[in-house]
Each structure stands twice: as structure tokens, then as C-alpha cells.
PDB file of C-alpha atoms in Angstrom:
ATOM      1  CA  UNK A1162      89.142 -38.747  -9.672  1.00 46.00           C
ATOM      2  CA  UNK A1163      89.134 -41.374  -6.931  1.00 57.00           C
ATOM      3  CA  UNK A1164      91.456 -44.323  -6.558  1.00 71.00           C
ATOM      4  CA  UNK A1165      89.920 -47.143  -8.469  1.00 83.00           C
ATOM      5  CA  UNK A1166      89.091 -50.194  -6.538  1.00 84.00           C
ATOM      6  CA  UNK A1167      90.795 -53.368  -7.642  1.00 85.00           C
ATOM      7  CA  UNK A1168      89.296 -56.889  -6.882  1.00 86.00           C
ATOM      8  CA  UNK A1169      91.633 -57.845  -4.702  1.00 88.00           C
ATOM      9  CA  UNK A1170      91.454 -55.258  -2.242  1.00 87.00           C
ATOM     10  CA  UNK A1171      87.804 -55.883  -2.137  1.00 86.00           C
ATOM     11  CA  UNK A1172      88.330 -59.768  -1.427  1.00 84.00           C
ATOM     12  CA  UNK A1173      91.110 -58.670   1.303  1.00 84.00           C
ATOM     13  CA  UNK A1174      89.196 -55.988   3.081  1.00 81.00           C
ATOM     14  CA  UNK A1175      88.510 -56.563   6.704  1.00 80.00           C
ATOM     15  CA  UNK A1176      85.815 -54.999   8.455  1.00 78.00           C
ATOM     16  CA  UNK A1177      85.626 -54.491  12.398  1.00 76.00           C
ATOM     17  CA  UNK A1178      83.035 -56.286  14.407  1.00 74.00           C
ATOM     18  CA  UNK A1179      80.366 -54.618  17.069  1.00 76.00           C
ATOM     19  CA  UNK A1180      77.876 -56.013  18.834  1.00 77.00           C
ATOM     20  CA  UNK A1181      75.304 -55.133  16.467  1.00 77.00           C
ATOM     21  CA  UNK A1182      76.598 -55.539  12.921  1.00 81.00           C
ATOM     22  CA  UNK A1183      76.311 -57.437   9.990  1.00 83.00           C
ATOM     23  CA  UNK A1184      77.046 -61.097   9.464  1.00 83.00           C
ATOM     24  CA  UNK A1185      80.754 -61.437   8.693  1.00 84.00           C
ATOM     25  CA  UNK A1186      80.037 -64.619   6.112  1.00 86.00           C
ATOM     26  CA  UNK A1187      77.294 -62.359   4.440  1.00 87.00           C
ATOM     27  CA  UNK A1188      79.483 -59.790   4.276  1.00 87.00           C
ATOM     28  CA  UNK A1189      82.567 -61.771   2.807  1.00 88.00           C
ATOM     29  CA  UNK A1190      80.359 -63.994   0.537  1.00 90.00           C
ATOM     30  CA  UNK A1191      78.755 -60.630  -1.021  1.00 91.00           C
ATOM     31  CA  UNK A1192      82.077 -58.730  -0.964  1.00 91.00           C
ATOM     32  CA  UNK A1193      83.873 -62.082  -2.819  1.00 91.00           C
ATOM     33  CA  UNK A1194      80.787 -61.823  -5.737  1.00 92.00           C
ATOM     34  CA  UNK A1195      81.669 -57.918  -5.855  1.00 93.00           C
ATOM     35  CA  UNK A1196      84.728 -59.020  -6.634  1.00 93.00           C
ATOM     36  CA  UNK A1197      84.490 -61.233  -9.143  1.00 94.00           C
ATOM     37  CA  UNK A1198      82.184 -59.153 -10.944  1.00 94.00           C
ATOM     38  CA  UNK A1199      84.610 -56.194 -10.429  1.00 94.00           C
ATOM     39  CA  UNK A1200      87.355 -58.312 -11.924  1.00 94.00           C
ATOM     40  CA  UNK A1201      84.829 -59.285 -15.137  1.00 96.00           C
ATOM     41  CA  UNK A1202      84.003 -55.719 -15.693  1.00 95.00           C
ATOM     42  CA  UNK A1203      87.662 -54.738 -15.542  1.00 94.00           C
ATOM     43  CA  UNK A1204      88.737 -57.355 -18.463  1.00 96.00           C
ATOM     44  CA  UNK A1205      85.609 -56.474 -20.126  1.00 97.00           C
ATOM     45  CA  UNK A1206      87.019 -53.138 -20.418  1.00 97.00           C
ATOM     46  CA  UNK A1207      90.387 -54.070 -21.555  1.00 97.00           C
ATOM     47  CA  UNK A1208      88.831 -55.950 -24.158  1.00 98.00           C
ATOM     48  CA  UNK A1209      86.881 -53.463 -25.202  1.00 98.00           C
ATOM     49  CA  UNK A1210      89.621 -51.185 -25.406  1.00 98.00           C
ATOM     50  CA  UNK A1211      91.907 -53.586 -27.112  1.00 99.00           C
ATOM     51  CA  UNK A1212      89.050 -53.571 -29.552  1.00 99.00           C
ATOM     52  CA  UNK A1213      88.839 -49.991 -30.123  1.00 99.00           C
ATOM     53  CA  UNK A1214      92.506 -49.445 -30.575  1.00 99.00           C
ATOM     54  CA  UNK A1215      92.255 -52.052 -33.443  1.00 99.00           C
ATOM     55  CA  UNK A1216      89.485 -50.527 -35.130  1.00 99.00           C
ATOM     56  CA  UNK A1217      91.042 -47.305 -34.925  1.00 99.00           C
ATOM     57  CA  UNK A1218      94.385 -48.944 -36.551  1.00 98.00           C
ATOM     58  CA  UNK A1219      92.184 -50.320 -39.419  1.00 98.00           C
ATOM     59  CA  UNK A1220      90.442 -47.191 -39.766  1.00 98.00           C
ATOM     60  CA  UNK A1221      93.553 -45.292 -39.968  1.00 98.00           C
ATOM     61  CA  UNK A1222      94.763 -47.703 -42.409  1.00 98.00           C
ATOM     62  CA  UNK A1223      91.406 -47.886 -44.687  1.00 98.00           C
ATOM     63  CA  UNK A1224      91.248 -43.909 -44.380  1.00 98.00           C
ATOM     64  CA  UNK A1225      95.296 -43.501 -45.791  1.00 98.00           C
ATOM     65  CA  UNK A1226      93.979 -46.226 -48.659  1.00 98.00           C
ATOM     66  CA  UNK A1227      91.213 -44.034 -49.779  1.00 98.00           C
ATOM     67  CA  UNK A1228      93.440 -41.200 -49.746  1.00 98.00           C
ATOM     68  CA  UNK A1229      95.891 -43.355 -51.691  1.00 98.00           C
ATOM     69  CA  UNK A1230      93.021 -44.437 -54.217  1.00 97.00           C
ATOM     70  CA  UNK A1231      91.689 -40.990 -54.492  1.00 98.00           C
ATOM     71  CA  UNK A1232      94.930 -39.614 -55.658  1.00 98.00           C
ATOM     72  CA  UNK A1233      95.294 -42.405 -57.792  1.00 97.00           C
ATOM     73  CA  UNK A1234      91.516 -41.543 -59.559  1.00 97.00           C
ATOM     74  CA  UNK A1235      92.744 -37.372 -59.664  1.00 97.00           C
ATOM     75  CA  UNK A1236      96.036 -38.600 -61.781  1.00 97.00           C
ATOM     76  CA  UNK A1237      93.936 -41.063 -64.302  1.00 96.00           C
ATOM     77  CA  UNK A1238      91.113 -38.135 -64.456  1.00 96.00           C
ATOM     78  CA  UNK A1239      94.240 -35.774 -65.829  1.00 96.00           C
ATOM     79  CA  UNK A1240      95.603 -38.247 -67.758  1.00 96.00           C
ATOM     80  CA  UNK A1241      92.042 -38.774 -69.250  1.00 94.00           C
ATOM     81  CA  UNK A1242      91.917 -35.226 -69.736  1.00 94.00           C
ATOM     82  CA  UNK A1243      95.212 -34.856 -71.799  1.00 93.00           C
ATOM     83  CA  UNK A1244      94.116 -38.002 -73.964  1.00 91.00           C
ATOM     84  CA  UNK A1245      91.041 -36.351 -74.429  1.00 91.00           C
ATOM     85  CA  UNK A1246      92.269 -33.174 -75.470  1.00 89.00           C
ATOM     86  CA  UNK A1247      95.011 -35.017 -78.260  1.00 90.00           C
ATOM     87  CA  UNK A1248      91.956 -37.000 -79.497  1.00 89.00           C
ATOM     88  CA  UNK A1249      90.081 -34.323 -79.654  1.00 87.00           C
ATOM     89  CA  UNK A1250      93.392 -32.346 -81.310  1.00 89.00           C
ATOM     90  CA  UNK A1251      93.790 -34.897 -83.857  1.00 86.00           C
ATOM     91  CA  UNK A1252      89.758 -35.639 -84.803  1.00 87.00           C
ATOM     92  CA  UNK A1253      90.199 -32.087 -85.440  1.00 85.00           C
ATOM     93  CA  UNK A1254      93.315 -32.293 -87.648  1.00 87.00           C
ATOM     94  CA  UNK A1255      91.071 -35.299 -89.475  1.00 88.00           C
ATOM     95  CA  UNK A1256      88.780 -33.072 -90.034  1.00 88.00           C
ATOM     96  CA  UNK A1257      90.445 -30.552 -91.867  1.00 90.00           C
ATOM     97  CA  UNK A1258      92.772 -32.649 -93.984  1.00 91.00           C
ATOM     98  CA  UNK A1259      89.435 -34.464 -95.114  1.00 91.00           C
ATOM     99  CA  UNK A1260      87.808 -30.708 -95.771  1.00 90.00           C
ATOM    100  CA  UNK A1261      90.767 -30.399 -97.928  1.00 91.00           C
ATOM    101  CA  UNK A1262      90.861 -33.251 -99.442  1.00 91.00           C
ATOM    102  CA  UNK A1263      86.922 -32.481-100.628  1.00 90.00           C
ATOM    103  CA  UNK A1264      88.051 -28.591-101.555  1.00 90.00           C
ATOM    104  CA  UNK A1265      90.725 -30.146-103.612  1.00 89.00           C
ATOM    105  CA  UNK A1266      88.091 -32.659-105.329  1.00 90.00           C
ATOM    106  CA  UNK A1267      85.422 -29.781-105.939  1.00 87.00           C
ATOM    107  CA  UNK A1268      88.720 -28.281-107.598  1.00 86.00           C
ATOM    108  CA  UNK A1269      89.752 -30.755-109.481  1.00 84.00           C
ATOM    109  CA  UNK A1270      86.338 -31.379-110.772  1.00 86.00           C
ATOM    110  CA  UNK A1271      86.144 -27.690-111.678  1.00 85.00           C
ATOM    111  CA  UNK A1272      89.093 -27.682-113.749  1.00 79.00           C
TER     112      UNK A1272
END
């Protein structure tokens, strides 16, 4: 990759004369707007970049807080599960005591 070109060196560059060349005013003037264009462009890019890197650090962050939130929904969705299973163990347990509760009446009522 080539050397990059800083705005300086562009306002400090001195080109040799001959008979037949350009205008050395229309070549400063247009090398001096080169170089503050140059120089915009270059803290446009830092900018930029300083906005990237940020993004990336939230990113980073709001990816490890859906990671964190995900494991946090996994535990509750076990938890659920067990509670479900105990209700589901004692609606059960319910159920039979009242079915022997009504064999014992039919019982009763028998004797």
C-alpha cells in the first residue's frame, strides 16, 4: 500500500518552474483546497471510526445482555417445569384421595 498523503505535505509541496508550465498561484490555490478537503476527509474518517468502535462496544454489550436474559428465561422455563410437574403431582394426589373419599361413601352407603 502506498504512503498516505497528509495535508500538510500537500500545502508544503514545491514544484519546479519551466518555461512552459502551469501558473504557480493556480497551482498553490488548487493544491491549498486539496488540502483542506484532504484534511476534512481524514477527520471524517476518524469520526466515523470512532463511531463504529462505539457501536461495536454497545453491540457487544447488548449481545452479552441477551445472552444474560436468555439464560435467565432457560432457568425460569425449568423452574416452570418443576412447578408444573409438583402441581401436576399433587392435582393428582387430589384426585385420588377424593376417588377415595367417594369409594369410601359408596361403602358406607352400602353397609
Amino acid at each position: 500500500m502506498a504512503n498516505k498523503i497528509t495535508p500538510q505535505e500537500i500545502t508544503k509541496k514545491i514544484f519546479g518552474t519551466e518555461l512552459s508550465g502551469y501558473k504557480i498561484e493556480s497551482v498553490n490555490n488548487f493544491l491549498d483546497k486539496v488540502s483542506i478537503d484532504l484534511e476534512y476527509y481524514i477527520n471524517q474518517i476518524n469520526d466515523l471510526e470512532k463511531s463504529i468502535n462505539k457501536l461495536n462496544d454497545l453491540n457487544k454489550k447488548y449481545a452479552d445482555d441477551i445472552s444474560m436474559y436468555q439464560k435467565a428465561i432457560n432457568k425460569l422455563h425449568e423452574e416452570n417445569k418443576q412447578i408444573t410437574k409438583e402441581k401436576l403431582s399433587d392435582f393428582n394426589v387430589i384426585k385420588s384421595i377424593e376417588e377415595i373419599r367417594e369409594t369410601l361413601r359408596e361403602i358406607k352407603e352400602k353397609i
